[in-house]
PDB file of C-alpha atoms in Angstrom:
ATOM      1  CA  UNK A  21     136.093 122.707 117.376  1.00 39.00           C
ATOM      2  CA  UNK A  22     134.074 120.297 115.153  1.00 47.00           C
ATOM      3  CA  UNK A  23     132.177 121.756 112.144  1.00 66.00           C
ATOM      4  CA  UNK A  24     128.488 122.204 112.717  1.00 87.00           C
ATOM      5  CA  UNK A  25     125.763 120.731 110.553  1.00 93.00           C
ATOM      6  CA  UNK A  26     125.308 124.170 108.972  1.00 93.00           C
ATOM      7  CA  UNK A  27     128.855 123.878 107.522  1.00 93.00           C
ATOM      8  CA  UNK A  28     127.304 122.142 104.565  1.00 93.00           C
ATOM      9  CA  UNK A  29     126.168 125.588 103.292  1.00 94.00           C
ATOM     10  CA  UNK A  30     129.845 126.172 102.368  1.00 93.00           C
ATOM     11  CA  UNK A  31     130.261 122.826 100.598  1.00 93.00           C
ATOM     12  CA  UNK A  32     131.204 122.785  96.832  1.00 92.00           C
ATOM     13  CA  UNK A  33     127.737 121.729  95.781  1.00 91.00           C
ATOM     14  CA  UNK A  34     126.074 124.495  97.789  1.00 93.00           C
ATOM     15  CA  UNK A  35     128.495 127.151  96.684  1.00 93.00           C
ATOM     16  CA  UNK A  36     128.149 126.099  93.091  1.00 93.00           C
ATOM     17  CA  UNK A  37     124.324 126.437  93.318  1.00 93.00           C
ATOM     18  CA  UNK A  38     124.607 129.703  95.165  1.00 93.00           C
ATOM     19  CA  UNK A  39     126.856 131.159  92.457  1.00 94.00           C
ATOM     20  CA  UNK A  40     124.428 130.038  89.753  1.00 93.00           C
ATOM     21  CA  UNK A  41     121.450 131.535  91.727  1.00 93.00           C
ATOM     22  CA  UNK A  42     123.189 134.792  92.273  1.00 92.00           C
ATOM     23  CA  UNK A  43     124.055 135.037  88.518  1.00 93.00           C
ATOM     24  CA  UNK A  44     120.385 134.534  87.624  1.00 94.00           C
ATOM     25  CA  UNK A  45     119.040 136.905  90.191  1.00 93.00           C
ATOM     26  CA  UNK A  46     121.588 139.432  88.708  1.00 92.00           C
ATOM     27  CA  UNK A  47     119.992 138.856  85.315  1.00 94.00           C
ATOM     28  CA  UNK A  48     116.570 139.446  86.843  1.00 94.00           C
ATOM     29  CA  UNK A  49     117.853 142.727  88.426  1.00 92.00           C
ATOM     30  CA  UNK A  50     119.334 143.861  85.040  1.00 93.00           C
ATOM     31  CA  UNK A  51     115.952 143.436  83.385  1.00 94.00           C
ATOM     32  CA  UNK A  52     114.362 145.323  86.191  1.00 91.00           C
ATOM     33  CA  UNK A  53     116.825 148.177  85.651  1.00 91.00           C
ATOM     34  CA  UNK A  54     115.897 148.123  81.928  1.00 92.00           C
ATOM     35  CA  UNK A  55     112.222 148.420  82.981  1.00 90.00           C
ATOM     36  CA  UNK A  56     112.884 151.253  85.193  1.00 87.00           C
ATOM     37  CA  UNK A  57     114.794 153.031  82.404  1.00 90.00           C
ATOM     38  CA  UNK A  58     112.528 152.204  79.399  1.00 89.00           C
ATOM     39  CA  UNK A  59     109.173 151.911  81.058  1.00 88.00           C
ATOM     40  CA  UNK A  60     109.377 154.549  83.761  1.00 86.00           C
ATOM     41  CA  UNK A  61     112.103 157.214  83.094  1.00 88.00           C
ATOM     42  CA  UNK A  62     111.794 157.361  79.305  1.00 89.00           C
ATOM     43  CA  UNK A  63     108.073 157.888  79.102  1.00 85.00           C
ATOM     44  CA  UNK A  64     108.172 160.497  81.815  1.00 86.00           C
ATOM     45  CA  UNK A  65     110.875 162.285  79.867  1.00 89.00           C
ATOM     46  CA  UNK A  66     108.659 162.138  76.745  1.00 86.00           C
ATOM     47  CA  UNK A  67     105.704 163.571  78.597  1.00 87.00           C
ATOM     48  CA  UNK A  68     107.917 166.537  79.751  1.00 87.00           C
ATOM     49  CA  UNK A  69     109.097 167.103  76.224  1.00 89.00           C
ATOM     50  CA  UNK A  70     105.433 167.040  74.959  1.00 86.00           C
ATOM     51  CA  UNK A  71     104.630 169.875  77.352  1.00 84.00           C
ATOM     52  CA  UNK A  72     107.376 171.996  75.742  1.00 86.00           C
ATOM     53  CA  UNK A  73     106.927 170.834  72.163  1.00 87.00           C
ATOM     54  CA  UNK A  74     103.215 170.018  71.563  1.00 85.00           C
ATOM     55  CA  UNK A  75     104.059 168.859  68.093  1.00 85.00           C
ATOM     56  CA  UNK A  76     105.847 165.922  69.630  1.00 86.00           C
ATOM     57  CA  UNK A  77     102.718 164.700  71.466  1.00 86.00           C
ATOM     58  CA  UNK A  78     101.681 162.209  68.882  1.00 87.00           C
ATOM     59  CA  UNK A  79     105.086 160.653  68.738  1.00 88.00           C
ATOM     60  CA  UNK A  80     105.337 160.548  72.594  1.00 87.00           C
ATOM     61  CA  UNK A  81     101.922 158.738  72.618  1.00 89.00           C
ATOM     62  CA  UNK A  82     103.022 156.149  70.025  1.00 90.00           C
ATOM     63  CA  UNK A  83     106.179 155.493  71.891  1.00 90.00           C
ATOM     64  CA  UNK A  84     104.295 155.063  75.140  1.00 88.00           C
ATOM     65  CA  UNK A  85     102.093 152.454  73.529  1.00 89.00           C
ATOM     66  CA  UNK A  86     105.084 150.646  72.008  1.00 91.00           C
ATOM     67  CA  UNK A  87     106.928 150.423  75.316  1.00 92.00           C
ATOM     68  CA  UNK A  88     103.920 149.070  77.097  1.00 90.00           C
ATOM     69  CA  UNK A  89     103.744 146.286  74.555  1.00 92.00           C
ATOM     70  CA  UNK A  90     107.487 145.725  74.670  1.00 93.00           C
ATOM     71  CA  UNK A  91     107.459 145.347  78.516  1.00 92.00           C
ATOM     72  CA  UNK A  92     104.483 142.857  78.445  1.00 91.00           C
ATOM     73  CA  UNK A  93     105.783 140.834  75.476  1.00 94.00           C
ATOM     74  CA  UNK A  94     109.530 140.773  76.015  1.00 94.00           C
ATOM     75  CA  UNK A  95     110.793 142.068  79.394  1.00 94.00           C
ATOM     76  CA  UNK A  96     108.272 140.437  81.808  1.00 93.00           C
ATOM     77  CA  UNK A  97     108.446 136.847  80.223  1.00 95.00           C
ATOM     78  CA  UNK A  98     112.307 136.937  80.259  1.00 95.00           C
ATOM     79  CA  UNK A  99     112.493 138.152  83.773  1.00 94.00           C
ATOM     80  CA  UNK A 100     110.002 135.370  84.929  1.00 94.00           C
ATOM     81  CA  UNK A 101     112.166 132.750  83.316  1.00 93.00           C
ATOM     82  CA  UNK A 102     115.318 133.814  85.066  1.00 94.00           C
ATOM     83  CA  UNK A 103     113.381 134.204  88.284  1.00 94.00           C
ATOM     84  CA  UNK A 104     112.108 130.631  88.242  1.00 93.00           C
ATOM     85  CA  UNK A 105     115.570 129.308  87.436  1.00 93.00           C
ATOM     86  CA  UNK A 106     117.168 131.408  90.211  1.00 93.00           C
ATOM     87  CA  UNK A 107     114.532 129.991  92.649  1.00 93.00           C
ATOM     88  CA  UNK A 108     115.329 126.432  91.621  1.00 92.00           C
ATOM     89  CA  UNK A 109     119.043 127.061  92.114  1.00 93.00           C
ATOM     90  CA  UNK A 110     118.403 128.661  95.535  1.00 93.00           C
ATOM     91  CA  UNK A 111     116.297 125.661  96.622  1.00 93.00           C
ATOM     92  CA  UNK A 112     119.258 123.482  95.925  1.00 92.00           C
ATOM     93  CA  UNK A 113     121.392 125.643  98.233  1.00 94.00           C
ATOM     94  CA  UNK A 114     118.707 125.277 100.935  1.00 94.00           C
ATOM     95  CA  UNK A 115     118.346 121.501 100.472  1.00 94.00           C
ATOM     96  CA  UNK A 116     122.103 121.080 100.875  1.00 94.00           C
ATOM     97  CA  UNK A 117     122.658 123.622 103.659  1.00 95.00           C
ATOM     98  CA  UNK A 118     119.687 122.400 105.794  1.00 95.00           C
ATOM     99  CA  UNK A 119     120.241 118.733 105.073  1.00 93.00           C
ATOM    100  CA  UNK A 120     116.810 118.353 103.465  1.00 93.00           C
ATOM    101  CA  UNK A 121     116.022 115.467 101.069  1.00 90.00           C
ATOM    102  CA  UNK A 122     115.785 116.157  97.394  1.00 77.00           C
ATOM    103  CA  UNK A 123     113.390 114.486  94.960  1.00 68.00           C
ATOM    104  CA  UNK A 124     114.659 111.200  93.549  1.00 61.00           C
ATOM    105  CA  UNK A 125     113.664 112.168  90.024  1.00 59.00           C
ATOM    106  CA  UNK A 126     114.557 115.320  88.225  1.00 63.00           C
ATOM    107  CA  UNK A 127     111.830 117.974  88.195  1.00 62.00           C
ATOM    108  CA  UNK A 128     110.982 119.479  84.696  1.00 59.00           C
ATOM    109  CA  UNK A 129     112.032 123.031  85.775  1.00 61.00           C
ATOM    110  CA  UNK A 130     115.204 121.962  87.431  1.00 70.00           C
ATOM    111  CA  UNK A 131     118.495 123.360  86.007  1.00 79.00           C
ATOM    112  CA  UNK A 132     120.784 120.913  84.387  1.00 79.00           C
ATOM    113  CA  UNK A 133     123.986 120.403  86.337  1.00 80.00           C
ATOM    114  CA  UNK A 134     125.982 121.401  83.343  1.00 84.00           C
ATOM    115  CA  UNK A 135     124.105 124.617  82.951  1.00 86.00           C
ATOM    116  CA  UNK A 136     124.532 125.162  86.755  1.00 87.00           C
ATOM    117  CA  UNK A 137     128.353 125.132  86.350  1.00 89.00           C
ATOM    118  CA  UNK A 138     128.188 127.503  83.390  1.00 90.00           C
ATOM    119  CA  UNK A 139     126.030 129.965  85.240  1.00 89.00           C
ATOM    120  CA  UNK A 140     128.348 129.759  88.330  1.00 89.00           C
ATOM    121  CA  UNK A 141     131.308 130.717  86.208  1.00 88.00           C
ATOM    122  CA  UNK A 142     129.423 133.740  84.940  1.00 87.00           C
ATOM    123  CA  UNK A 143     128.866 135.151  88.390  1.00 85.00           C
ATOM    124  CA  UNK A 144     130.401 138.595  88.859  1.00 79.00           C
ATOM    125  CA  UNK A 145     133.736 138.275  90.668  1.00 77.00           C
ATOM    126  CA  UNK A 146     132.728 141.154  92.942  1.00 73.00           C
ATOM    127  CA  UNK A 147     129.810 139.133  94.264  1.00 77.00           C
ATOM    128  CA  UNK A 148     131.679 135.904  95.097  1.00 79.00           C
ATOM    129  CA  UNK A 149     131.941 136.861  98.786  1.00 77.00           C
ATOM    130  CA  UNK A 150     128.163 136.640  99.092  1.00 77.00           C
ATOM    131  CA  UNK A 151     128.220 132.865  98.397  1.00 85.00           C
ATOM    132  CA  UNK A 152     129.697 131.748 101.724  1.00 88.00           C
ATOM    133  CA  UNK A 153     127.617 131.723 104.969  1.00 90.00           C
ATOM    134  CA  UNK A 154     124.379 132.334 103.315  1.00 89.00           C
ATOM    135  CA  UNK A 155     122.936 131.605 106.749  1.00 91.00           C
ATOM    136  CA  UNK A 156     124.557 133.031 109.895  1.00 90.00           C
ATOM    137  CA  UNK A 157     127.219 130.380 110.880  1.00 91.00           C
ATOM    138  CA  UNK A 158     126.317 130.669 114.573  1.00 92.00           C
ATOM    139  CA  UNK A 159     122.926 129.111 113.984  1.00 93.00           C
ATOM    140  CA  UNK A 160     124.797 125.815 113.471  1.00 94.00           C
ATOM    141  CA  UNK A 161     125.097 125.688 117.278  1.00 93.00           C
ATOM    142  CA  UNK A 162     121.349 124.909 117.411  1.00 94.00           C
ATOM    143  CA  UNK A 163     120.133 121.362 117.022  1.00 94.00           C
ATOM    144  CA  UNK A 164     119.396 120.509 113.443  1.00 95.00           C
ATOM    145  CA  UNK A 165     115.612 120.175 114.023  1.00 94.00           C
ATOM    146  CA  UNK A 166     115.042 123.704 115.297  1.00 95.00           C
ATOM    147  CA  UNK A 167     118.050 125.116 113.543  1.00 95.00           C
ATOM    148  CA  UNK A 168     116.377 124.595 110.087  1.00 95.00           C
ATOM    149  CA  UNK A 169     113.414 126.691 111.312  1.00 95.00           C
ATOM    150  CA  UNK A 170     115.743 129.292 112.626  1.00 94.00           C
ATOM    151  CA  UNK A 171     117.546 129.597 109.276  1.00 93.00           C
ATOM    152  CA  UNK A 172     114.206 129.970 107.457  1.00 93.00           C
ATOM    153  CA  UNK A 173     113.182 132.659 109.881  1.00 90.00           C
ATOM    154  CA  UNK A 174     116.396 134.529 109.302  1.00 87.00           C
ATOM    155  CA  UNK A 175     116.071 134.219 105.490  1.00 85.00           C
ATOM    156  CA  UNK A 176     112.624 135.855 105.661  1.00 83.00           C
ATOM    157  CA  UNK A 177     113.414 138.333 108.475  1.00 77.00           C
ATOM    158  CA  UNK A 178     113.426 141.574 106.580  1.00 72.00           C
ATOM    159  CA  UNK A 179     111.789 140.892 103.238  1.00 79.00           C
ATOM    160  CA  UNK A 180     108.313 142.077 104.434  1.00 77.00           C
ATOM    161  CA  UNK A 181     109.432 145.546 105.458  1.00 78.00           C
ATOM    162  CA  UNK A 182     111.579 145.983 102.414  1.00 82.00           C
ATOM    163  CA  UNK A 183     108.825 145.157 100.066  1.00 87.00           C
ATOM    164  CA  UNK A 184     106.414 147.398 101.930  1.00 85.00           C
ATOM    165  CA  UNK A 185     108.759 150.321 101.618  1.00 84.00           C
ATOM    166  CA  UNK A 186     109.268 149.755  97.987  1.00 89.00           C
ATOM    167  CA  UNK A 187     105.579 149.339  97.237  1.00 91.00           C
ATOM    168  CA  UNK A 188     104.872 152.565  99.099  1.00 90.00           C
ATOM    169  CA  UNK A 189     107.611 154.309  97.253  1.00 90.00           C
ATOM    170  CA  UNK A 190     106.278 153.275  93.894  1.00 92.00           C
ATOM    171  CA  UNK A 191     102.751 154.333  94.669  1.00 92.00           C
ATOM    172  CA  UNK A 192     103.789 157.701  96.134  1.00 94.00           C
ATOM    173  CA  UNK A 193     106.154 158.445  93.149  1.00 91.00           C
ATOM    174  CA  UNK A 194     103.354 157.587  90.641  1.00 91.00           C
ATOM    175  CA  UNK A 195     100.836 159.818  92.571  1.00 92.00           C
ATOM    176  CA  UNK A 196     103.249 162.807  92.712  1.00 93.00           C
ATOM    177  CA  UNK A 197     104.071 162.482  88.968  1.00 91.00           C
ATOM    178  CA  UNK A 198     100.349 162.436  88.204  1.00 89.00           C
ATOM    179  CA  UNK A 199      99.625 165.398  90.325  1.00 92.00           C
ATOM    180  CA  UNK A 200     102.499 167.460  88.819  1.00 91.00           C
ATOM    181  CA  UNK A 201     101.384 166.738  85.221  1.00 90.00           C
ATOM    182  CA  UNK A 202      97.636 167.320  86.031  1.00 89.00           C
ATOM    183  CA  UNK A 203      98.479 170.731  87.649  1.00 91.00           C
ATOM    184  CA  UNK A 204     100.579 171.700  84.633  1.00 88.00           C
ATOM    185  CA  UNK A 205      97.784 170.634  82.217  1.00 87.00           C
ATOM    186  CA  UNK A 206      95.225 172.662  84.303  1.00 90.00           C
ATOM    187  CA  UNK A 207      97.512 175.720  84.308  1.00 88.00           C
ATOM    188  CA  UNK A 208      97.880 175.483  80.527  1.00 86.00           C
ATOM    189  CA  UNK A 209      94.232 174.932  80.025  1.00 87.00           C
ATOM    190  CA  UNK A 210      94.707 171.829  77.900  1.00 86.00           C
ATOM    191  CA  UNK A 211      91.801 170.322  76.129  1.00 87.00           C
ATOM    192  CA  UNK A 212      90.873 166.693  76.778  1.00 87.00           C
ATOM    193  CA  UNK A 213      92.456 165.648  73.445  1.00 86.00           C
ATOM    194  CA  UNK A 214      95.711 167.491  74.252  1.00 87.00           C
ATOM    195  CA  UNK A 215      95.822 166.002  77.696  1.00 87.00           C
ATOM    196  CA  UNK A 216      95.451 162.541  76.361  1.00 87.00           C
ATOM    197  CA  UNK A 217      98.124 163.039  73.726  1.00 86.00           C
ATOM    198  CA  UNK A 218     100.663 164.979  75.844  1.00 87.00           C
ATOM    199  CA  UNK A 219     100.183 163.343  79.251  1.00 88.00           C
ATOM    200  CA  UNK A 220      98.043 160.293  79.627  1.00 87.00           C
ATOM    201  CA  UNK A 221      99.172 158.216  76.624  1.00 88.00           C
ATOM    202  CA  UNK A 222     102.929 158.903  77.117  1.00 90.00           C
ATOM    203  CA  UNK A 223     102.687 158.013  80.825  1.00 90.00           C
ATOM    204  CA  UNK A 224     100.542 154.840  80.287  1.00 90.00           C
ATOM    205  CA  UNK A 225     103.531 152.438  80.519  1.00 91.00           C
ATOM    206  CA  UNK A 226     104.707 154.076  83.742  1.00 91.00           C
ATOM    207  CA  UNK A 227     101.225 153.659  85.372  1.00 92.00           C
ATOM    208  CA  UNK A 228     100.774 150.092  84.069  1.00 91.00           C
ATOM    209  CA  UNK A 229     104.170 149.233  85.590  1.00 92.00           C
ATOM    210  CA  UNK A 230     103.512 151.143  88.823  1.00 93.00           C
ATOM    211  CA  UNK A 231     100.107 149.492  89.494  1.00 93.00           C
ATOM    212  CA  UNK A 232     101.447 145.989  88.627  1.00 93.00           C
ATOM    213  CA  UNK A 233     104.546 146.588  90.866  1.00 93.00           C
ATOM    214  CA  UNK A 234     102.532 147.876  93.814  1.00 94.00           C
ATOM    215  CA  UNK A 235     100.006 145.108  93.763  1.00 94.00           C
ATOM    216  CA  UNK A 236     102.744 142.416  93.311  1.00 93.00           C
ATOM    217  CA  UNK A 237     104.983 143.749  96.041  1.00 92.00           C
ATOM    218  CA  UNK A 238     102.179 144.198  98.478  1.00 92.00           C
ATOM    219  CA  UNK A 239     100.919 140.723  97.837  1.00 92.00           C
ATOM    220  CA  UNK A 240     104.462 139.308  98.242  1.00 92.00           C
ATOM    221  CA  UNK A 241     104.885 141.229 101.454  1.00 89.00           C
ATOM    222  CA  UNK A 242     101.621 139.823 102.868  1.00 91.00           C
ATOM    223  CA  UNK A 243     102.580 136.356 101.878  1.00 92.00           C
ATOM    224  CA  UNK A 244     106.070 136.429 103.494  1.00 91.00           C
ATOM    225  CA  UNK A 245     104.440 138.149 106.523  1.00 90.00           C
ATOM    226  CA  UNK A 246     102.091 135.122 107.021  1.00 93.00           C
ATOM    227  CA  UNK A 247     104.942 132.742 106.424  1.00 93.00           C
ATOM    228  CA  UNK A 248     107.074 134.522 108.998  1.00 91.00           C
ATOM    229  CA  UNK A 249     104.326 134.316 111.657  1.00 92.00           C
ATOM    230  CA  UNK A 250     103.931 130.672 111.006  1.00 95.00           C
ATOM    231  CA  UNK A 251     107.614 130.039 111.244  1.00 94.00           C
ATOM    232  CA  UNK A 252     107.747 131.950 114.566  1.00 93.00           C
ATOM    233  CA  UNK A 253     104.978 129.782 116.001  1.00 95.00           C
ATOM    234  CA  UNK A 254     106.747 126.576 114.967  1.00 96.00           C
ATOM    235  CA  UNK A 255     110.028 127.905 116.277  1.00 95.00           C
ATOM    236  CA  UNK A 256     108.518 128.729 119.695  1.00 93.00           C
ATOM    237  CA  UNK A 257     106.891 125.285 119.994  1.00 94.00           C
ATOM    238  CA  UNK A 258     110.078 123.590 118.852  1.00 94.00           C
ATOM    239  CA  UNK A 259     112.222 125.444 121.481  1.00 93.00           C
ATOM    240  CA  UNK A 260     109.685 124.647 124.198  1.00 91.00           C
ATOM    241  CA  UNK A 261     109.660 120.994 123.187  1.00 90.00           C
ATOM    242  CA  UNK A 262     105.998 120.874 122.134  1.00 93.00           C
ATOM    243  CA  UNK A 263     107.105 119.419 118.748  1.00 93.00           C
ATOM    244  CA  UNK A 264     109.330 116.439 118.339  1.00 94.00           C
ATOM    245  CA  UNK A 265     112.044 116.168 115.764  1.00 94.00           C
ATOM    246  CA  UNK A 266     109.878 114.311 113.251  1.00 94.00           C
ATOM    247  CA  UNK A 267     107.218 117.054 113.456  1.00 95.00           C
ATOM    248  CA  UNK A 268     109.810 119.767 113.041  1.00 96.00           C
ATOM    249  CA  UNK A 269     111.245 117.931 110.058  1.00 96.00           C
ATOM    250  CA  UNK A 270     107.826 117.767 108.330  1.00 95.00           C
ATOM    251  CA  UNK A 271     107.334 121.536 108.974  1.00 96.00           C
ATOM    252  CA  UNK A 272     110.860 122.283 107.598  1.00 96.00           C
ATOM    253  CA  UNK A 273     109.944 120.417 104.335  1.00 94.00           C
ATOM    254  CA  UNK A 274     106.583 122.312 104.112  1.00 94.00           C
ATOM    255  CA  UNK A 275     108.124 125.716 104.734  1.00 95.00           C
ATOM    256  CA  UNK A 276     111.089 125.129 102.458  1.00 93.00           C
ATOM    257  CA  UNK A 277     108.559 124.467  99.628  1.00 92.00           C
ATOM    258  CA  UNK A 278     106.603 127.597 100.657  1.00 93.00           C
ATOM    259  CA  UNK A 279     109.806 129.729 100.432  1.00 93.00           C
ATOM    260  CA  UNK A 280     110.597 128.214  97.029  1.00 92.00           C
ATOM    261  CA  UNK A 281     107.021 129.097  95.739  1.00 92.00           C
ATOM    262  CA  UNK A 282     107.447 132.599  97.102  1.00 93.00           C
ATOM    263  CA  UNK A 283     110.794 133.173  95.376  1.00 92.00           C
ATOM    264  CA  UNK A 284     109.597 131.579  92.161  1.00 92.00           C
ATOM    265  CA  UNK A 285     106.519 133.768  91.835  1.00 91.00           C
ATOM    266  CA  UNK A 286     107.791 137.190  93.115  1.00 89.00           C
ATOM    267  CA  UNK A 287     110.106 139.716  91.548  1.00 90.00           C
ATOM    268  CA  UNK A 288     112.740 141.130  93.911  1.00 89.00           C
ATOM    269  CA  UNK A 289     112.798 144.837  94.636  1.00 86.00           C
ATOM    270  CA  UNK A 290     115.419 146.731  92.528  1.00 82.00           C
ATOM    271  CA  UNK A 291     119.046 146.113  93.437  1.00 77.00           C
ATOM    272  CA  UNK A 292     119.476 149.811  94.292  1.00 76.00           C
ATOM    273  CA  UNK A 293     117.314 149.385  97.333  1.00 75.00           C
ATOM    274  CA  UNK A 294     119.097 146.246  98.435  1.00 71.00           C
ATOM    275  CA  UNK A 295     122.401 148.200  98.140  1.00 72.00           C
ATOM    276  CA  UNK A 296     120.948 151.064 100.273  1.00 72.00           C
ATOM    277  CA  UNK A 297     119.831 148.758 103.003  1.00 64.00           C
ATOM    278  CA  UNK A 298     122.441 146.076 102.779  1.00 60.00           C
ATOM    279  CA  UNK A 299     124.324 147.271 105.962  1.00 60.00           C
ATOM    280  CA  UNK A 300     121.210 147.381 107.958  1.00 61.00           C
ATOM    281  CA  UNK A 301     120.186 144.094 106.574  1.00 60.00           C
ATOM    282  CA  UNK A 302     123.405 142.390 107.662  1.00 58.00           C
ATOM    283  CA  UNK A 303     123.060 143.882 111.180  1.00 60.00           C
ATOM    284  CA  UNK A 304     119.436 142.772 111.427  1.00 57.00           C
ATOM    285  CA  UNK A 305     120.292 139.279 110.386  1.00 56.00           C
ATOM    286  CA  UNK A 306     123.005 139.118 112.935  1.00 55.00           C
ATOM    287  CA  UNK A 307     120.837 140.367 115.714  1.00 59.00           C
ATOM    288  CA  UNK A 308     118.082 137.949 114.752  1.00 76.00           C
ATOM    289  CA  UNK A 309     120.455 134.980 114.898  1.00 82.00           C
ATOM    290  CA  UNK A 310     121.740 136.098 118.305  1.00 84.00           C
ATOM    291  CA  UNK A 311     118.166 136.426 119.447  1.00 86.00           C
ATOM    292  CA  UNK A 312     117.405 132.877 118.353  1.00 89.00           C
ATOM    293  CA  UNK A 313     120.457 131.511 120.129  1.00 89.00           C
ATOM    294  CA  UNK A 314     119.661 133.482 123.286  1.00 88.00           C
ATOM    295  CA  UNK A 315     116.057 132.297 123.335  1.00 89.00           C
ATOM    296  CA  UNK A 316     117.038 128.644 122.848  1.00 90.00           C
ATOM    297  CA  UNK A 317     119.788 128.779 125.473  1.00 88.00           C
ATOM    298  CA  UNK A 318     117.586 130.616 127.977  1.00 87.00           C
ATOM    299  CA  UNK A 319     114.725 128.208 127.555  1.00 84.00           C
ATOM    300  CA  UNK A 320     116.874 125.077 128.072  1.00 77.00           C
ATOM    301  CA  UNK A 321     118.918 126.644 130.953  1.00 71.00           C
ATOM    302  CA  UNK A 322     115.646 127.209 132.758  1.00 59.00           C
ATOM    303  CA  UNK A 323     113.827 124.027 131.804  1.00 54.00           C
ATOM    304  CA  UNK A 324     116.760 121.555 131.950  1.00 53.00           C
ATOM    305  CA  UNK A 325     115.591 118.081 131.198  1.00 47.00           C
ATOM    306  CA  UNK A 326     111.905 118.336 132.111  1.00 43.00           C
ATOM    307  CA  UNK A 327     109.437 116.043 130.233  1.00 40.00           C
ATOM    308  CA  UNK A 328     108.198 116.940 126.810  1.00 43.00           C
ATOM    309  CA  UNK A 329     104.614 116.935 128.252  1.00 39.00           C
ATOM    310  CA  UNK A 330     105.505 119.836 130.419  1.00 36.00           C
ATOM    311  CA  UNK A 331     106.870 121.740 127.337  1.00 40.00           C
ATOM    312  CA  UNK A 332     103.542 121.147 125.569  1.00 41.00           C
ATOM    313  CA  UNK A 333     101.686 122.653 128.553  1.00 36.00           C
ATOM    314  CA  UNK A 334     103.927 125.704 128.625  1.00 36.00           C
ATOM    315  CA  UNK A 335     103.420 126.173 124.896  1.00 42.00           C
ATOM    316  CA  UNK A 336      99.759 125.899 125.101  1.00 40.00           C
ATOM    317  CA  UNK A 337      99.485 128.430 127.854  1.00 35.00           C
ATOM    318  CA  UNK A 338     101.965 130.956 126.554  1.00 40.00           C
ATOM    319  CA  UNK A 339     101.088 133.669 124.155  1.00 42.00           C
ATOM    320  CA  UNK A 340     104.384 134.998 122.835  1.00 39.00           C
ATOM    321  CA  UNK A 341     103.836 138.073 120.616  1.00 39.00           C
TER     322      UNK A 341
END
């Protein structure tokens, strides 16, 4: 059996870029883990200590202020740099895997090929198995024009729900922590000054992070949701024949750029949530790929070689949810 067009995703160039991208995303996740420890767990622990030892309240407030500055000045900028580099490396993977053209001149934020190799060598050995078949290999059975759209749909299939769950978890956790400390303060009849020193100031970095995280993840979830719906519409029109190969190619370029901007401007959810849902993610991706193949095969089995004008009529009249 001859190799499909999607076999390029396992070429040396694509695997090198995928290794570098995974290494950079791992660094982003490491910084995210530091944030969860230093900006969330540590201030919450200080606030608890301040309840038992009021004399430590001033120190807890000072540390809360310092960690807020440390996060904004050091952790966030470094994570953004790694995130943008990871997005550029991943875009190279997509360009190769989906046979999309690359700019003739080097873009300012592109990673130097030498740095790409160095980063690839630093990828964790335990994660190398993730490099191959970034897209489900069976999608290579589709024609290239609609196959590109199917791969992009698969890449964004579960991100919206994941981000929504994480954002809800962050907001709920911050709310519960606030309620607990408020009730304790009320029970102990704290004055406003004591409440500020023993509760509010130590927990400031936690709430700054939680608000920023919730807003960012909700916005990212909404963005990928809109992109998914647009990709679905283009896929359905492409399968029905309402769009020719040239139009599908133009859409693929547009949505590939949109996915790049999305990855470049959005922090991933913590790795622990990816690990928790990885099994379900793999199953969902496989079922999604099977659905795409079934939909394409069913449509063409029933329509045969009917004219493209008829496909356009079917597309205009149908309202697929």
